[in-house]
Coordinates of C-alpha atoms in Angstrom, one line a residue:
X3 CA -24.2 -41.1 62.8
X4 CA -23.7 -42.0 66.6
X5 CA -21.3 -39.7 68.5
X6 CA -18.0 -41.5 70.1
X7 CA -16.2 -40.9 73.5
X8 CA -12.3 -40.6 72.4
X9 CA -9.7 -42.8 73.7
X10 CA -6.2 -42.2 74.3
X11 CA -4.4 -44.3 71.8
X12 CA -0.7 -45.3 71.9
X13 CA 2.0 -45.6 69.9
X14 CA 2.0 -49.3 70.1
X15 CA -2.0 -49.9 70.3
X16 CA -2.2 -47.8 66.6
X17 CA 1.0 -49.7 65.1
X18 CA -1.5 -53.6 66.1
X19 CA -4.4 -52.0 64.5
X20 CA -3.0 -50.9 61.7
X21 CA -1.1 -54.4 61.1
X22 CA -4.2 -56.2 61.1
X23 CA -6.0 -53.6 58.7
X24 CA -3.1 -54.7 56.2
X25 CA -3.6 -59.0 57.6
X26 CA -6.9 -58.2 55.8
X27 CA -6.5 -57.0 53.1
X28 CA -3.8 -59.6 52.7
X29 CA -6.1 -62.1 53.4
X30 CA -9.5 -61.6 51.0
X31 CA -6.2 -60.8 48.1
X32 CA -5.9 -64.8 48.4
X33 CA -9.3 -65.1 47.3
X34 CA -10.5 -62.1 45.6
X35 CA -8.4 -61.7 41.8
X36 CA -7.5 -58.2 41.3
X37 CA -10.5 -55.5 42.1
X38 CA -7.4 -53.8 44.2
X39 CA -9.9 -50.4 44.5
X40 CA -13.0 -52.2 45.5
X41 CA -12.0 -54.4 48.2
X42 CA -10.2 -51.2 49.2
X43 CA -13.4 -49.1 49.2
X44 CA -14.9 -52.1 50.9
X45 CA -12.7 -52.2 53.8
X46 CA -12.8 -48.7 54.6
X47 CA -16.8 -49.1 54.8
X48 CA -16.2 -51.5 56.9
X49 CA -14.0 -49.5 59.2
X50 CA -16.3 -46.5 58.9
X51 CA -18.4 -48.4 60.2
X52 CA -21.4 -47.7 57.8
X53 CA -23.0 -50.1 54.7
X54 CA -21.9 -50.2 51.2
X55 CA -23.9 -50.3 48.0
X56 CA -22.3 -53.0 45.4
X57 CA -23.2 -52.0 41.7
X58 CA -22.0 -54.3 39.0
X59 CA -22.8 -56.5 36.4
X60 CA -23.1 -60.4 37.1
X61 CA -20.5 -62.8 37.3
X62 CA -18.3 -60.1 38.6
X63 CA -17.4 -62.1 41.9
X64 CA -19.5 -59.7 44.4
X65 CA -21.0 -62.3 46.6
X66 CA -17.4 -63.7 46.7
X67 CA -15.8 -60.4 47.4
X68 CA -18.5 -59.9 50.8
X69 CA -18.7 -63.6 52.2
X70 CA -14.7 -63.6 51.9
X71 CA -14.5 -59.9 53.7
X72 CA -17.2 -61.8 56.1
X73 CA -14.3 -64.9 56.5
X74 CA -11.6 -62.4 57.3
X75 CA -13.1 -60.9 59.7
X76 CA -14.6 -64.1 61.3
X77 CA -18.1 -62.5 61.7
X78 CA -21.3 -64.3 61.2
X79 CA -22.6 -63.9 57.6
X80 CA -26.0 -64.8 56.4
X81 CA -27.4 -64.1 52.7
X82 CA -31.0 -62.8 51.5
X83 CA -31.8 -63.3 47.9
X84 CA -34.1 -60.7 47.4
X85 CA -37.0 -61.7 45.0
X86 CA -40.3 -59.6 44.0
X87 CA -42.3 -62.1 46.6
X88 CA -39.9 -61.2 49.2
X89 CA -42.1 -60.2 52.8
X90 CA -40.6 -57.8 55.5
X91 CA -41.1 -60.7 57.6
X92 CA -38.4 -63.3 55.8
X93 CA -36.1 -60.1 56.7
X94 CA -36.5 -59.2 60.4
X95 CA -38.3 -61.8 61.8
X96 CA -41.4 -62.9 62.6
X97 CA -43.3 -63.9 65.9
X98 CA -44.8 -67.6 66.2
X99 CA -47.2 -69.3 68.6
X100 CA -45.7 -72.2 70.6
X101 CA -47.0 -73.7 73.8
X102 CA -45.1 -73.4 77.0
X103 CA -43.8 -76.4 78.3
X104 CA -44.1 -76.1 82.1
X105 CA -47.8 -74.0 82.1
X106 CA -48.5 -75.0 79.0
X107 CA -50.3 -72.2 77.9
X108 CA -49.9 -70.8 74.2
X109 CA -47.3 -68.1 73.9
X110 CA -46.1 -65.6 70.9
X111 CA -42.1 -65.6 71.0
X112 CA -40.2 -63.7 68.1
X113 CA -38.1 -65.5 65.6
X114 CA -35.2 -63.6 64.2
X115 CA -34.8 -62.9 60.6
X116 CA -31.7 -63.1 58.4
X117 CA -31.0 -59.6 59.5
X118 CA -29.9 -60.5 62.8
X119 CA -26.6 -61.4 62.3
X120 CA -23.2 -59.7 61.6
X121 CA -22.6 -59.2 57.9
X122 CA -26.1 -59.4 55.7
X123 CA -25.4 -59.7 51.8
X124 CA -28.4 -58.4 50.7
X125 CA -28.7 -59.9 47.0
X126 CA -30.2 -58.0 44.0
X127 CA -31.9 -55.4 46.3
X128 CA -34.0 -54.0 44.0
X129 CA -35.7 -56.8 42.9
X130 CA -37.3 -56.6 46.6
X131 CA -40.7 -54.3 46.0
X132 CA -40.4 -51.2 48.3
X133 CA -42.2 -52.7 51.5
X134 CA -39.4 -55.3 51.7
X135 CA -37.0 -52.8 51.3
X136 CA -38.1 -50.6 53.7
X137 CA -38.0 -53.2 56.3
X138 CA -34.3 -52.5 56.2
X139 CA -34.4 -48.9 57.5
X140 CA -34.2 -49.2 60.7
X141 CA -31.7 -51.6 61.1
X142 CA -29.3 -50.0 58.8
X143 CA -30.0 -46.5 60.8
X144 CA -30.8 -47.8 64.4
X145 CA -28.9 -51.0 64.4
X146 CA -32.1 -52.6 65.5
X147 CA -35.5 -54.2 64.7
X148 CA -39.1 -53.0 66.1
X149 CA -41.9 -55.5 66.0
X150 CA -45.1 -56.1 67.8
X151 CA -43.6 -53.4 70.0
X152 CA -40.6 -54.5 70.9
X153 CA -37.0 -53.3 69.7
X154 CA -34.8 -56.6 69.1
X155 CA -31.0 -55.1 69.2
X156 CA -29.0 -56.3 66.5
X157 CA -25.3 -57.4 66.9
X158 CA -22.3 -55.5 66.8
X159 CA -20.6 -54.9 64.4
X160 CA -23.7 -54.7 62.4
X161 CA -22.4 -54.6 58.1
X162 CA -25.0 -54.3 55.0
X163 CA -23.8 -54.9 52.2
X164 CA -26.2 -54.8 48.7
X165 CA -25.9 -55.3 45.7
X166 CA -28.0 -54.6 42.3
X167 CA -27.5 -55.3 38.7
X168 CA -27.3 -51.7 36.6
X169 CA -28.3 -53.6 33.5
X170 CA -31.7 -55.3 34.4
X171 CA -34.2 -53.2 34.4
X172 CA -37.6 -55.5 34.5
X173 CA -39.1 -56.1 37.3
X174 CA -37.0 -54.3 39.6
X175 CA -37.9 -51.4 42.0
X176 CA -35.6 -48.7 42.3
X177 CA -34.0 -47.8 45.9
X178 CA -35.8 -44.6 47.2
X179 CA -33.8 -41.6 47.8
X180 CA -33.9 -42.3 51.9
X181 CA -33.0 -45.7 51.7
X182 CA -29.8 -44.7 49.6
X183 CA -29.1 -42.3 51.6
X184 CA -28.0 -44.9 54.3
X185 CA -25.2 -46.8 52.6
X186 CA -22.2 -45.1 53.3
X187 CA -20.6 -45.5 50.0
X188 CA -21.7 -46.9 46.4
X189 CA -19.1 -49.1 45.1
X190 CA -18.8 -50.0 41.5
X191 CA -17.3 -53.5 40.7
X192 CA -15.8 -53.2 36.9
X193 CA -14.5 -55.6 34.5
X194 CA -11.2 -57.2 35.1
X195 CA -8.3 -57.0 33.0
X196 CA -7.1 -59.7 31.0
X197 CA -4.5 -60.8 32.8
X198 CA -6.5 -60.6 36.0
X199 CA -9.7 -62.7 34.1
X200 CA -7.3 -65.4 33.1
X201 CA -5.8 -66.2 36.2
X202 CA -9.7 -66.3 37.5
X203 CA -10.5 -68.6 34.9
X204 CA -7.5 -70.9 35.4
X205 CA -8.1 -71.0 39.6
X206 CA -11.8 -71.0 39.8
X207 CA -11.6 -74.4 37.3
X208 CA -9.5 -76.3 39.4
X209 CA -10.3 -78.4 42.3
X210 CA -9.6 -77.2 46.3
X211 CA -11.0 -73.2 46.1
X212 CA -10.0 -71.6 49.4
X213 CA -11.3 -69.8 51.6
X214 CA -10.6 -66.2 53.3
X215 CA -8.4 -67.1 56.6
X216 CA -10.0 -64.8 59.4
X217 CA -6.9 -62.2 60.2
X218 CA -9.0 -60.3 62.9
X219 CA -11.7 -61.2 65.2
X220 CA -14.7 -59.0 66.2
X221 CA -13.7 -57.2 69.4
X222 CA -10.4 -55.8 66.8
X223 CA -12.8 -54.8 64.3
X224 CA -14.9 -52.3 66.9
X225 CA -11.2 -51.1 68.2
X226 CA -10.9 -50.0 64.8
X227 CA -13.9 -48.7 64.1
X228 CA -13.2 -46.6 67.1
X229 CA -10.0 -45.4 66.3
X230 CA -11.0 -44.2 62.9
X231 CA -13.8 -41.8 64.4
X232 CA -10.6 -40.3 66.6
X233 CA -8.7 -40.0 63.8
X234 CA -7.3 -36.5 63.6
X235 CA -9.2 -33.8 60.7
X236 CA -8.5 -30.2 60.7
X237 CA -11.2 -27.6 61.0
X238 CA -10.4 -26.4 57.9
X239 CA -10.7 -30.0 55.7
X240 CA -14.4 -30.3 57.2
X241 CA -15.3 -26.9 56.5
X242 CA -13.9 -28.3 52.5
X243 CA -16.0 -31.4 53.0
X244 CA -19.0 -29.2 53.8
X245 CA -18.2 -26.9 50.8
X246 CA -18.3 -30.0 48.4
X247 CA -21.5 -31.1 49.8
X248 CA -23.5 -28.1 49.6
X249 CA -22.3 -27.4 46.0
X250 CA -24.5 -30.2 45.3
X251 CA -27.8 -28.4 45.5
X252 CA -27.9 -26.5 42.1
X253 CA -30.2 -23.7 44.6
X254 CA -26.7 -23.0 45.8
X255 CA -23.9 -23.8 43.9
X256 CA -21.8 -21.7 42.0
X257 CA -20.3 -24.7 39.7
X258 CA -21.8 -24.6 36.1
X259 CA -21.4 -28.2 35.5
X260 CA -24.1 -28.4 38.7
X261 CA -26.8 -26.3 37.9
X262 CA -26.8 -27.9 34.2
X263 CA -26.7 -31.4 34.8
X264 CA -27.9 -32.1 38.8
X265 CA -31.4 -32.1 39.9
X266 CA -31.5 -32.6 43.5
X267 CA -28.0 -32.4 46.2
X268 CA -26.7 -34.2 48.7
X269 CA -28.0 -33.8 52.0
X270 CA -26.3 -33.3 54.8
X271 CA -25.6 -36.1 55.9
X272 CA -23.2 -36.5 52.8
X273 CA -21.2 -35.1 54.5
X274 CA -21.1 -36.5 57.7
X275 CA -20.2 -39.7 55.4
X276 CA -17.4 -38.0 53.8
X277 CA -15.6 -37.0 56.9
X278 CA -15.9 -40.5 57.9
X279 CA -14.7 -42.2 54.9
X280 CA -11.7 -40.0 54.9
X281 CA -11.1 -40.7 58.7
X282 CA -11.0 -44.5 57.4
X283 CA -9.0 -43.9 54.4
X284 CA -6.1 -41.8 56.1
X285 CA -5.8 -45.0 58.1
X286 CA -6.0 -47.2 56.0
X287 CA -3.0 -45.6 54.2
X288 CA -1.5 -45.8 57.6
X289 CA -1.7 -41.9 58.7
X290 CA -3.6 -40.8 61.6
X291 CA -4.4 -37.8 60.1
X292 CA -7.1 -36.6 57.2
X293 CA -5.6 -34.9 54.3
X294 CA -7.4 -32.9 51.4
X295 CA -6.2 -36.2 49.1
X296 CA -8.8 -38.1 51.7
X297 CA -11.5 -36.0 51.1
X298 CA -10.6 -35.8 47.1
X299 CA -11.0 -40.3 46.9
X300 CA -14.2 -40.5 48.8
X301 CA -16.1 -38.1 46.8
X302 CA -17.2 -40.5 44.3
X303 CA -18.1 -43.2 46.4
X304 CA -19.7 -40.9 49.1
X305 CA -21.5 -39.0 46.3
X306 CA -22.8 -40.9 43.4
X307 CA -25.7 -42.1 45.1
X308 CA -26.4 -39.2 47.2
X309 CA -26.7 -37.1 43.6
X310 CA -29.4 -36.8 41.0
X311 CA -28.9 -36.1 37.3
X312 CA -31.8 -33.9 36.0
X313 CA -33.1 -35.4 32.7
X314 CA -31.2 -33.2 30.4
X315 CA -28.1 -35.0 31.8
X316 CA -29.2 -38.2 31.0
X317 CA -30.4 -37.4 27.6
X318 CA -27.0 -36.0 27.1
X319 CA -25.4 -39.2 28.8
X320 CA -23.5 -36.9 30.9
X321 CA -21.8 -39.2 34.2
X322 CA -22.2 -38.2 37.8
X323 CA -18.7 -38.8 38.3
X324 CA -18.1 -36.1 35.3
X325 CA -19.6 -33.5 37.3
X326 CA -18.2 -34.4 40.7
X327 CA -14.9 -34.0 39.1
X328 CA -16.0 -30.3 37.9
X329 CA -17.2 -29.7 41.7
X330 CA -13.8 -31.0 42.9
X331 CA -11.4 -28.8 40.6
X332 CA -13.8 -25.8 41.6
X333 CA -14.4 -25.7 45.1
X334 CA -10.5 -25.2 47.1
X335 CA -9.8 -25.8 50.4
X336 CA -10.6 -22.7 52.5

C-alpha cells in the first residue's frame, strides 16, 4: 500500500468531510433496504481506498448495493459478467489495427477494457478460469494495465468490487491465495429480516425505482481517502494489529483454537489492511482517532479471506470467524 504525504487538516475541512461521509450513506439508504453493516463495511473500503470481496447468495441485491455506491459517488461504473469463456483481453483491453487517416499507413492503437473506469463490478468472479482472473492483478495492485509494453494508467479513484456465489460450486475456479490477498476486506451480504424483505418486496414491485442521488463528487472522495491515511493511531494499537496478524500463522501462535483449526496465516500485509480499515472506521464513526474497538470490527472482514482452515476444521464445520473470535479474546493490547 502506497505511502501518503500528510496534510494539515482543520477543524472545519474535517467537520465537510465528514458531513458528506454521512450524505452517503444517507443516500444508497434510499435505495439499498436494510444491510445497515454491509453498506457500512462497503463505504469504509471505499474510503480505505482498497477493493472489497462481496460473498452472498443470489438475489441478495449486491449488484444494486455497488452500482448505487457507484451513483452516490458520481463515478463512472462499468460491469463484467464473468463467464468460463471470459479472455484477459475483454478485461484490460486489447490493441486493434486501423489505418491512419492523414499517412494512411496501418497502425496498432490500444482499446481499453472494461477495467478502465472508476468502479468495476466484477460479477461472479470465480466463474472466470484463472488466466482471466489474473488479468486483474495488476490493476487492483498497480492501479494500472501493462500491454504490448506499455503501462495504460488507470483512473483515480480506482474501486473493485467482486462478487461470488458460496453456494455454486460447478464450474467455478476458486480465487488463488494472491489474488485474495488484494481485496481489502470480504464482505458477507446475509439474509434480510422479515420486515426488511417485505418492504423490498412491496418497493421493488411498484413502478418509478430510484436511483442513488450522487452526495459527493470525485475530487471529495480522494480528500477523504487522504484524510483517512492521516488519521491518528497510537504506536501501541499497531503493535496490537501486528499481534493479531501474526497469531495467524499456527508456526507462531500461542492460541489453541489456531494451531487446531488454521492451516496457513495471514501475511503481512494483513495487517497493513487492518490499520487501514480501522483508520476508515474511526472516521466513519466520526473520531479522528483509532481505538482498540477499530481494530476489534475489522478483524473479520480484514481476515476471513486472508485465513485458511486446515481440513480437520472443515470436517468439523468449525467457522473462521469462530477462531478469529478465540484470537481476539486472547491476544490484549500491549
Amino acid at each position: 500500500m502506497a505511502e501518503s504525504t500528510s496534510v494539515a487538516w482543520s477543524e472545519q475541512d474535517v467537520a465537510d468531510l465528514t458531513a458528506k461521509v454521512g450524505a452517503l450513506r444517507a443516500s444508497m439508504a434510499r435505495v439499498i433496504i436494510g444491510q445497515e453493516d454491509v453498506v457500512e463495511l462497503l463505504v469504509t473500503c471505499l474510503l480505505a481506498g482498497g477493493h472489497a470481496l462481496v460473498e452472498g447468495v443470489p438475489g441478495l441485491g449486491k449488484t444494486l448495493l455497488v452500482k448505487s455506491l457507484a451513483q452516490a459517488t458520481d463515478m463512472q461504473f462499468r460491469r463484467v459478467q464473468f463467464t468460463p469463456d471470459l479472455m484477459p483481453s475483454d478485461i484490460v483491453g486489447t490493441e486493434i489495427l486501423e489505418e491512419d487517416q492523414s499517412t494512411h499507413q496501418r497502425v496498432f492503437r490500444f482499446q481499453q477494457g472494461p477495467v478502465f473506469t472508476q468502479v468495476l463490478l466484477a460479477d461472479e468472479i470465480n466463474r472466470a478460469p484463472p488466466k482471466t482472473q489474473s488479468a486483474l492483478l495488476e490493476a487492483m495492485q498497480e492501479r494500472s494495465v501493462t500491454f504490448a509494453g506499455h503501462t495504460h494508467k488507470l483512473p483515480r479513484p480506482f474501486f473493485v468490487l467482486a462478487t461470488q456465489n458460496p453456494i455454486e460450486q460447478a464450474g467455478t475456479y476458486p480465487l488463488p491465495e494472491a489474488q485474495l490477498d488484494r481485496f481489502l476486506l470480504r464482505i458477507d451480504v446475509v439474509y434480510p429480516t422479515e420486515d426488511e424483505e417485505v418492504l423490498m418486496v412491496s418497493r421493488t414491485t411498484q413502478a418509478g425505482l430510484q436511483d442513488a442521488e450522487p452526495a459527493m463528487d470525485v475530487e471529495t472522495l480522494l480528500r477523504l481517502q487522504q484524510l483517512v491515511r492521516d488519521i491518528e493511531i497510537g504506536d501501541h494499537l499497531v503493535r496490537y494489529a501486528t499481534r493479531l496478524v501474526r497469531a495467524t500463522r499456527p508456526s507462531e501462535t500461542t492460541v489453541e483454537a489456531v494451531k487446531k483449526h488454521i492451516g496457513w496465516g495471514a501475511g503481512p500485509r494483513a495487517g497493513q489492511a487492518l490499520v487501514l480499515a480501522s483508520k476508515a472506521r474511526a472516521l466513519m464513526q466520526g473520531r479522528l482517532a483509532v481505538t482498540r474497538e477499530d481494530i476489534g470490527a475489522m478483524l473479520l472482514p480484514v481476515l476471513a479471506h486472508r485465513v485458511l482452515r486446515n481440513f480437520e476444521a472443515e470436517a468439523d464445520g468449525i467457522a473462521i470467524a469462530d477462531v478469529l473470535q478465540s484470537l481476539r479474546n486472547e491476544i490484549k493490547v500491549p
